[in-house]
Coordinates of C-alpha atoms in Angstrom, one line a residue:
M348 CA 1.7 -18.3 -25.0
S349 CA -1.0 -17.4 -22.3
Q350 CA -2.6 -14.0 -22.6
K351 CA -1.8 -11.5 -19.9
K352 CA -4.8 -9.8 -18.3
A353 CA -5.5 -6.8 -16.0
T354 CA -8.6 -5.5 -14.3
I355 CA -8.5 -1.9 -13.4
V356 CA -10.9 0.1 -11.2
N357 CA -10.8 3.9 -11.7
L358 CA -12.1 6.0 -8.8
A359 CA -12.6 9.4 -10.4
A360 CA -14.3 12.4 -8.9
S361 CA -17.5 12.2 -10.9
H362 CA -17.6 8.6 -12.0
V363 CA -16.1 5.1 -11.5
S364 CA -15.1 2.6 -14.2
I365 CA -14.1 -1.0 -14.4
A366 CA -12.0 -2.1 -17.4
V367 CA -10.7 -5.6 -18.3
F368 CA -7.7 -5.7 -20.6
G369 CA -5.8 -8.5 -22.3
S370 CA -2.5 -8.4 -24.2
D371 CA -1.3 -10.7 -26.9
Q372 CA 2.0 -10.2 -28.8
G373 CA 2.3 -6.6 -27.9
S374 CA -1.3 -5.7 -28.7
L375 CA -3.7 -4.4 -26.1
E376 CA -7.4 -5.5 -26.2
L377 CA -10.2 -3.9 -24.2
Q378 CA -12.3 -6.9 -23.3
Q379 CA -14.8 -5.2 -20.9
F380 CA -15.5 -1.5 -20.1
L381 CA -18.1 -0.3 -17.6
V382 CA -18.8 3.2 -16.4
E383 CA -21.1 4.4 -13.5
E384 CA -21.7 8.0 -12.7
I385 CA -21.8 9.1 -9.0
A386 CA -23.7 11.9 -7.4
P387 CA -22.0 15.3 -8.1
G388 CA -20.8 17.8 -5.6
Q389 CA -19.5 15.5 -2.9
T390 CA -16.6 17.5 -1.6
N391 CA -16.3 15.4 1.6
D392 CA -13.8 12.7 0.8
D393 CA -15.4 10.0 3.0
E394 CA -18.8 10.7 1.5
W395 CA -17.4 10.6 -2.0
L396 CA -15.4 7.4 -1.4
G397 CA -18.5 5.7 0.0
S398 CA -20.6 6.6 -3.1
A399 CA -17.7 5.7 -5.5
V400 CA -17.3 2.2 -4.0
N401 CA -21.0 1.6 -3.9
A402 CA -21.1 2.3 -7.6
V403 CA -18.2 -0.2 -8.0
A404 CA -20.1 -2.8 -6.0
D405 CA -23.1 -2.3 -8.2
L406 CA -21.0 -2.9 -11.4
V407 CA -19.3 -6.0 -9.8
Q408 CA -22.7 -7.5 -8.9
A409 CA -24.4 -6.7 -12.1
H410 CA -21.6 -8.1 -14.4
G411 CA -20.3 -11.0 -12.3
L412 CA -16.8 -9.6 -11.6
A413 CA -16.5 -10.8 -8.0
G414 CA -13.1 -12.3 -7.0
R415 CA -11.1 -10.3 -9.7
R416 CA -7.6 -9.2 -8.8
V417 CA -7.6 -5.4 -9.5
T418 CA -5.5 -2.3 -9.6
V419 CA -7.3 0.7 -8.1
I420 CA -6.5 4.2 -9.5
A421 CA -6.7 6.9 -6.8
P422 CA -7.5 10.4 -8.0
S423 CA -5.1 13.2 -7.6
F424 CA -7.2 15.2 -5.1
L425 CA -6.6 12.4 -2.5
L426 CA -2.9 12.4 -3.1
L427 CA 0.0 14.4 -1.8
Q428 CA 2.3 15.0 -4.7
K429 CA 5.9 16.4 -4.4
A430 CA 8.7 16.8 -7.0
L431 CA 12.2 16.1 -5.7
K432 CA 15.7 16.4 -7.2
V433 CA 18.2 13.9 -5.9
P434 CA 21.7 12.9 -7.0
Q435 CA 21.9 10.3 -9.8
V436 CA 23.6 7.5 -7.8
E437 CA 23.1 3.8 -7.5
R438 CA 19.5 2.7 -6.9
E439 CA 19.9 1.6 -3.3
R440 CA 21.7 4.8 -2.3
Q441 CA 19.1 6.9 -4.2
A442 CA 16.3 5.2 -2.4
Q443 CA 17.8 6.1 0.9
I444 CA 18.1 9.8 -0.2
V445 CA 14.5 9.8 -1.4
A446 CA 13.4 8.4 2.0
F447 CA 15.3 11.1 3.8
E448 CA 13.8 13.8 1.6
A449 CA 10.3 12.4 2.0
Q450 CA 10.5 13.1 5.7
N451 CA 10.8 16.8 4.9
A452 CA 8.4 16.8 1.9
I453 CA 5.5 15.0 3.5
P454 CA 3.7 17.1 6.2
Y455 CA 2.7 14.0 8.1
P456 CA 4.8 11.4 10.1
L457 CA 5.9 8.7 7.6
N458 CA 4.2 6.1 9.7
E459 CA 0.8 7.7 9.0
V460 CA 1.1 7.6 5.2
N461 CA 1.7 5.2 2.5
W462 CA 4.2 6.7 0.1
D463 CA 6.1 5.7 -3.0
S464 CA 8.2 7.4 -5.6
Q465 CA 9.0 7.2 -9.3
V466 CA 12.1 8.6 -11.2
M467 CA 10.7 10.7 -14.0
A468 CA 13.8 12.1 -15.7
S469 CA 17.6 12.3 -15.3
D470 CA 20.4 14.3 -16.9
G471 CA 23.1 12.0 -15.5
V472 CA 23.8 14.3 -12.6
E473 CA 20.5 14.8 -11.0
A474 CA 17.3 12.7 -11.1
E475 CA 13.8 14.2 -11.0
V476 CA 11.7 12.1 -8.6
L477 CA 8.0 12.3 -8.2
L478 CA 6.8 11.5 -4.7
F479 CA 3.2 10.4 -4.0
A480 CA 1.7 9.9 -0.5
L481 CA -1.7 8.8 0.6
R482 CA -2.9 8.8 4.2
T483 CA -2.7 5.3 5.6
E484 CA -6.3 5.5 6.9
V485 CA -7.5 6.6 3.5
A486 CA -5.5 3.9 1.7
A487 CA -6.8 1.2 4.1
R488 CA -10.4 2.4 3.7
I489 CA -10.1 2.3 -0.1
A490 CA -8.7 -1.2 0.0
T491 CA -11.2 -2.5 2.6
L492 CA -14.2 -1.0 0.7
I493 CA -13.0 -2.5 -2.6
M494 CA -12.6 -5.9 -0.9
G495 CA -16.1 -5.4 0.5
A496 CA -17.3 -4.9 -3.1
G497 CA -16.1 -8.4 -3.9
L498 CA -12.7 -7.5 -5.5
R499 CA -9.1 -8.2 -4.5
P500 CA -7.0 -5.0 -4.6
A501 CA -3.4 -5.7 -5.5
S502 CA -2.2 -2.1 -5.8
I503 CA -3.3 1.5 -5.5
Q504 CA -2.0 3.5 -8.4
A505 CA -1.6 7.3 -8.6
A506 CA -3.8 8.7 -11.4
P507 CA -1.4 11.6 -12.4
L508 CA 1.2 9.2 -13.7
L509 CA -1.0 7.5 -16.3
D510 CA -1.8 10.0 -19.0
S511 CA 1.9 10.0 -20.2
Q512 CA 1.8 6.2 -20.5
A513 CA -1.4 6.3 -22.5
F514 CA 0.3 8.8 -24.8
L515 CA 3.3 6.4 -25.4
L516 CA 0.9 3.5 -25.9
A517 CA -1.0 5.5 -28.5
G518 CA 2.0 5.9 -30.6
G519 CA 3.4 9.1 -29.1
A520 CA 6.9 9.8 -30.1
A521 CA 9.5 10.2 -27.3
T522 CA 11.3 12.7 -29.5
E523 CA 8.7 15.5 -29.2
E524 CA 7.7 17.7 -26.3
V525 CA 4.0 17.2 -25.6
L526 CA 1.7 18.7 -23.0
I527 CA -1.3 16.5 -22.0
V528 CA -4.0 18.4 -20.1
N529 CA -6.5 16.2 -18.3
V530 CA -9.3 18.4 -16.9
G531 CA -11.3 16.5 -14.3
A532 CA -14.1 17.4 -12.0
R533 CA -11.9 18.4 -9.0
S534 CA -8.4 18.7 -10.4
T535 CA -6.4 19.1 -13.6
T536 CA -3.3 17.0 -14.4
L537 CA -0.5 18.4 -16.6
S538 CA 1.8 15.8 -18.1
F539 CA 4.9 17.1 -19.9
V540 CA 6.3 14.3 -22.0
G541 CA 9.5 14.6 -24.0
P542 CA 12.9 13.1 -24.8
S543 CA 14.3 14.0 -21.3
G544 CA 11.5 12.2 -19.5
A545 CA 8.1 13.3 -18.0
N546 CA 7.2 16.1 -15.7
I547 CA 3.8 15.6 -13.9
Q548 CA 2.0 18.4 -12.2
S549 CA -1.5 18.6 -10.7
A550 CA -3.7 21.7 -10.2
N551 CA -6.7 21.9 -7.9
I552 CA -8.8 23.4 -10.7
G553 CA -11.6 21.3 -12.2
G554 CA -15.1 21.3 -13.6
N555 CA -16.6 21.5 -10.1
L556 CA -15.2 25.0 -9.8
L557 CA -17.4 26.1 -12.7
T558 CA -20.4 24.2 -11.2
Q559 CA -19.8 25.9 -7.9
G560 CA -19.8 29.3 -9.5
V561 CA -23.1 28.6 -11.3
S562 CA -24.6 27.3 -8.1
D563 CA -23.5 30.5 -6.2
N564 CA -24.8 32.8 -8.9
T565 CA -28.1 31.1 -9.4
G566 CA -28.9 29.9 -5.9
E567 CA -29.4 26.4 -7.2
P568 CA -28.1 23.4 -5.2
F569 CA -24.8 22.0 -6.5
A570 CA -26.4 18.9 -8.0
N571 CA -29.0 21.0 -9.9
A572 CA -26.2 23.4 -11.2
E573 CA -24.2 20.4 -12.3
A574 CA -27.2 19.0 -14.2
V575 CA -27.8 22.4 -15.9
K576 CA -24.1 22.7 -16.8
V577 CA -23.7 19.2 -18.2
G578 CA -27.1 19.4 -20.0
Y579 CA -26.4 22.8 -21.5
Y580 CA -22.9 22.1 -22.8
S581 CA -23.8 18.6 -24.1
G582 CA -26.9 19.9 -25.9
V583 CA -29.4 17.9 -23.9
I584 CA -30.9 21.1 -22.4
H585 CA -31.7 24.0 -24.7
L586 CA -31.9 27.4 -23.0
P587 CA -33.0 30.6 -24.8
E588 CA -30.4 33.3 -25.0
S589 CA -32.7 35.5 -22.8
D590 CA -32.6 33.0 -20.0
P591 CA -30.5 34.4 -17.1
K592 CA -28.8 31.0 -16.6
V593 CA -27.2 31.3 -20.0
A594 CA -25.4 34.5 -19.0
V595 CA -24.4 32.9 -15.7
L596 CA -23.1 29.8 -17.4
Q597 CA -21.1 31.8 -20.0
A598 CA -19.7 34.2 -17.4
N599 CA -18.5 31.4 -15.1
A600 CA -17.2 29.4 -18.0
Q601 CA -15.1 32.3 -19.1
S602 CA -13.8 32.8 -15.6
F603 CA -13.0 29.1 -15.3
I604 CA -11.2 29.0 -18.6
R605 CA -9.2 32.1 -17.9
R606 CA -8.1 30.8 -14.5
L607 CA -7.2 27.4 -15.9
T608 CA -5.3 28.9 -18.9
Q609 CA -3.4 31.2 -16.6
D610 CA -2.3 28.4 -14.3
I611 CA -1.2 26.2 -17.3
N612 CA 0.7 29.2 -18.8
R613 CA 2.4 29.9 -15.4
R614 CA 3.5 26.3 -15.1
L615 CA 4.8 26.2 -18.7
I616 CA 6.9 29.4 -18.1
N617 CA 8.4 27.8 -14.9
L618 CA 9.2 24.6 -16.9
K619 CA 10.8 26.6 -19.7
R620 CA 13.0 28.5 -17.1
G621 CA 14.2 25.2 -15.8
A622 CA 17.6 23.7 -16.6
A623 CA 16.1 21.7 -19.5
G624 CA 14.4 24.7 -21.1
R625 CA 11.4 22.6 -22.2
Q626 CA 8.7 24.0 -24.4
P627 CA 5.8 21.8 -25.7
T628 CA 5.3 21.5 -29.5
R629 CA 1.8 19.9 -29.1
I630 CA -1.0 20.2 -26.6
L631 CA -3.4 17.3 -26.1
L632 CA -6.7 17.8 -24.2
T633 CA -8.7 15.1 -22.4
G634 CA -11.1 14.8 -19.5
R635 CA -14.7 15.9 -19.6
G636 CA -13.8 19.3 -18.3
A637 CA -11.9 19.8 -21.6
L638 CA -15.3 19.8 -23.4
I639 CA -16.2 23.3 -22.0
P640 CA -16.7 25.5 -25.1
G641 CA -14.0 28.1 -25.5
L642 CA -11.3 26.3 -23.5
S643 CA -9.5 25.0 -26.7
E644 CA -9.6 28.5 -28.3
Q645 CA -8.3 30.2 -25.2
L646 CA -5.4 27.8 -24.8
S647 CA -4.5 28.2 -28.5
E648 CA -4.5 32.0 -28.2
T649 CA -2.5 32.0 -24.9
L650 CA 0.0 29.3 -25.7
R651 CA 0.3 29.8 -29.4
L652 CA -0.5 26.2 -30.1
P653 CA -3.7 24.6 -31.4
P654 CA -4.8 21.9 -28.8
E655 CA -5.8 18.5 -30.1
L656 CA -8.2 16.1 -28.5
F657 CA -6.4 13.1 -26.9
D658 CA -8.2 9.8 -27.5
P659 CA -5.9 6.8 -26.8
S660 CA -8.9 4.5 -27.1
A661 CA -8.5 4.7 -30.9
F662 CA -5.4 2.6 -30.6
L663 CA -7.1 -0.3 -28.7
R664 CA -8.5 -3.5 -30.1
L665 CA -12.1 -3.9 -28.8
G666 CA -13.3 -7.2 -27.6
K667 CA -16.5 -8.8 -29.0
N668 CA -18.4 -7.7 -25.9
V669 CA -17.3 -4.1 -26.0
S670 CA -19.4 -1.5 -28.0
A671 CA -17.4 1.0 -30.0
D672 CA -20.1 3.6 -29.5
Y673 CA -20.0 3.1 -25.8
V674 CA -16.2 3.6 -25.7
Q675 CA -16.4 6.6 -28.0
H676 CA -19.0 8.1 -25.7
H677 CA -16.7 7.7 -22.7
R678 CA -13.4 8.5 -24.6
H679 CA -12.6 11.4 -22.3
Q680 CA -12.8 9.2 -19.2
I681 CA -10.6 6.4 -20.3
S682 CA -7.0 7.8 -20.7
E683 CA -5.9 7.0 -17.2
V684 CA -7.3 3.5 -17.4
I685 CA -5.5 2.9 -20.7
G686 CA -2.3 4.3 -19.2
E687 CA -2.4 1.7 -16.4
A688 CA -3.2 -1.1 -18.8
A689 CA -0.2 -0.1 -20.9
R690 CA 2.0 -2.0 -18.4
L691 CA 0.9 -5.2 -20.2
V692 CA 2.7 -4.2 -23.4
L693 CA 5.2 -1.3 -22.8
P694 CA 8.7 -2.4 -22.0
Q695 CA 9.2 0.5 -19.4
T696 CA 6.4 2.1 -17.4
A697 CA 6.1 4.5 -14.5
G698 CA 4.0 3.7 -11.4
V699 CA 3.8 3.6 -7.7
N700 CA 1.9 1.4 -5.2
L701 CA 0.2 3.0 -2.3
I702 CA -1.7 0.1 -0.9
P703 CA -1.0 -0.7 2.8
R704 CA 1.5 -3.5 3.1
N705 CA -0.6 -5.6 5.5
I706 CA -3.5 -5.5 3.1
A707 CA -1.3 -6.3 0.1
A708 CA 0.1 -9.3 2.1
Q709 CA -3.4 -10.4 3.0
V710 CA -4.6 -10.1 -0.6
A711 CA -1.6 -12.0 -1.8
F712 CA -2.1 -14.7 0.8
D713 CA -5.8 -15.0 -0.1
A714 CA -4.8 -15.4 -3.8
R715 CA -2.6 -18.3 -2.8
K716 CA -5.2 -20.0 -0.6
P717 CA -6.6 -22.2 -3.3
W718 CA -3.1 -23.4 -4.2
L719 CA -2.3 -24.0 -0.5
I720 CA -5.6 -25.8 0.0
T721 CA -4.9 -27.9 -3.1
A722 CA -1.4 -28.7 -1.8
A723 CA -2.7 -29.6 1.6
L724 CA -5.3 -31.8 0.0
I725 CA -2.7 -33.5 -2.1
A726 CA -0.5 -34.0 1.0
A727 CA -3.4 -35.4 2.9
L728 CA -4.2 -37.8 0.0
A729 CA -0.6 -38.9 -0.5
P730 CA -0.8 -41.9 1.9
L731 CA -4.1 -43.0 0.3
P732 CA -2.5 -45.2 -2.4
V733 CA -0.4 -46.9 0.3
Y734 CA -3.5 -47.3 2.5
L735 CA -5.5 -48.7 -0.4
A736 CA -2.8 -51.1 -1.3
Y737 CA -2.4 -52.2 2.3
S738 CA -6.2 -52.5 2.7
E739 CA -6.4 -54.6 -0.4
A740 CA -3.5 -56.8 0.8
A741 CA -5.1 -57.1 4.2
S742 CA -8.4 -58.0 2.6
F743 CA -6.7 -60.6 0.4
N744 CA -4.9 -62.1 3.4
A745 CA -8.1 -62.2 5.4
D746 CA -9.8 -64.1 2.6
Q747 CA -6.8 -66.5 2.4
V748 CA -7.0 -67.1 6.2
R749 CA -10.7 -67.8 6.0
E750 CA -10.1 -70.2 3.1
L751 CA -7.3 -72.0 5.0
K752 CA -9.5 -72.3 8.1
R753 CA -12.3 -73.7 6.0
R754 CA -9.9 -76.3 4.5
Q755 CA -8.5 -77.0 8.0
N756 CA -12.0 -77.7 9.2
D757 CA -12.5 -80.0 6.2
L758 CA -9.2 -81.8 6.9
N759 CA -10.0 -82.1 10.6
G760 CA -13.3 -83.8 9.6
H761 CA -11.4 -86.1 7.3
L762 CA -8.8 -86.8 10.0
S763 CA -11.5 -87.7 12.5
S764 CA -13.1 -90.1 9.9
L765 CA -9.7 -91.7 9.3
K766 CA -9.1 -92.2 13.0
T767 CA -12.4 -93.9 13.4
T768 CA -11.8 -96.0 10.3
R769 CA -8.3 -96.9 11.6
E770 CA -9.7 -98.0 15.0
Q771 CA -12.3 -100.1 13.3
A772 CA -9.6 -101.6 11.0
N773 CA -7.5 -102.5 14.0
E774 CA -10.4 -104.3 15.7
L775 CA -11.1 -106.2 12.6
R776 CA -7.4 -107.0 12.2
A777 CA -7.3 -108.5 15.7
V778 CA -10.4 -110.6 15.1
S779 CA -9.0 -111.7 11.7
T780 CA -5.7 -112.6 13.3
Q781 CA -7.5 -114.9 15.8
L782 CA -9.5 -116.5 13.0
E783 CA -6.5 -116.9 10.9
S784 CA -4.8 -118.7 13.8
V785 CA -7.7 -121.0 14.2
V786 CA -7.8 -121.8 10.5
L787 CA -4.0 -122.4 10.3
N788 CA -4.1 -124.7 13.4
Q789 CA -7.3 -126.7 12.7
A790 CA -5.4 -129.9 12.0
N791 CA -3.7 -129.7 15.5
W792 CA -7.1 -129.3 17.1
S793 CA -8.2 -132.7 15.7
T794 CA -5.1 -134.4 17.0
A795 CA -5.3 -132.7 20.4
L796 CA -9.0 -133.6 20.8
A797 CA -8.4 -137.2 19.8
D798 CA -5.6 -137.5 22.2
L799 CA -7.7 -136.0 25.0
Q800 CA -10.5 -138.4 24.3
A801 CA -8.2 -141.3 24.4
R802 CA -6.8 -140.2 27.7
V803 CA -10.2 -139.6 29.2
G804 CA -11.3 -143.0 28.1
E805 CA -8.4 -144.7 29.9
C806 CA -9.3 -142.9 33.1
K807 CA -12.5 -144.2 34.6
N808 CA -14.9 -141.9 36.5
T809 CA -13.3 -138.8 35.0
W810 CA -15.0 -135.8 33.4
V811 CA -13.6 -132.7 31.9
E812 CA -15.0 -129.3 33.0
E813 CA -12.5 -127.0 31.4
V814 CA -9.7 -127.3 28.8
R815 CA -6.9 -124.8 28.5
V816 CA -4.4 -124.7 25.8
R817 CA -1.0 -123.0 26.0
R818 CA 1.0 -122.6 23.0
E819 CA 4.8 -122.8 23.1
A820 CA 7.2 -122.0 20.5
K821 CA 8.8 -125.0 19.0
A822 CA 12.3 -125.6 20.3
A823 CA 14.9 -125.0 17.8
A824 CA 16.8 -128.0 16.5
P825 CA 20.1 -128.7 18.2

């Protein structure tokens, strides 16, 4: 059985990554994993996208990945996300209802966005549907830039859907209620996973909020504040307690943690008040924003649950070219990538595709081009055996004609010789006939000459000038 493969490009707020996965008999193998950081503080989406795709292009060129068919993961801050409740009816009818509801839920004309939906849960009466939309111009720019980087984008996936799939791949039980908190640079994704399905929410709270606070309070540029934040909390930069930056960092960290915890708690209360009355029994943290000191303790105190670090990479098989230390270092940046790769092995997965249809069709056609060229070449070469056979037969016939003409020339020469010989034979035959006649009639000549002499002797004064002989056939006896 051939191994299924997937190449995934993750466009995150602070980094990009390219991962190559393979699956064999239900096991997922990470065959290649590359991460490239991008300049921090790029709040302009066009500027961020240009930097992100440039980083992708550098990875593609450096590692020879050009021409790969890829899935692109779009971050939540680019997406419009809406939760809908629609009647649980047959699929075609439900799709029509979702399309009608999308007109009201999306604040843009539908012809200006690429949108898709995913059923997240159902109680048999109503279905919870998650709607994602991406501005068409943004989706087209992402796909075009990715193609310019040397890759072939087959789909654009929504990042918020993927943590829950990574949880299921990592052995998560569908019988427990789990909250997965993915704290990114510009947003935080909350994935409630349980027996009744998944509930996905996104909050515009991320690590950049802390960086911006540090920048505002210290007067440092955003990039410098980000470097101080990352260096201080990672232990690379050591600041004395008397340094004013330490107080600023701690104060802004507490403010960020408090705001994030309050938002999570509010969403949990609203979820508990819902019809299903859901309440998580476990909390899993991922994303580099989750590494801020004090966040885990604050969540534990507020939610009465001790958070655990979510590391789905521990359940992967690593290929021979993948460093375990490298994956471990980036374990907080890989959950969404693993969630997308889970499609290779999970029987049921959630997902959308926000790539423009015309670009998807072009990419699909480009993928078929080698086969079409091969088919055209085969069709063009199909008459070749017939032509070769005809050419060989024609060459053989031409050789035979040349041989026959050569023999004809030889025979014509023999015929000419025979004609000359025959004429000579006929002349000799005529002479021979005359000689034969003379030989056969030699006795008659003696008698005739003796008779002529006797007659001349009887006639006086007579001489003979010419003698003519006429032969007559002997008269038949009566």
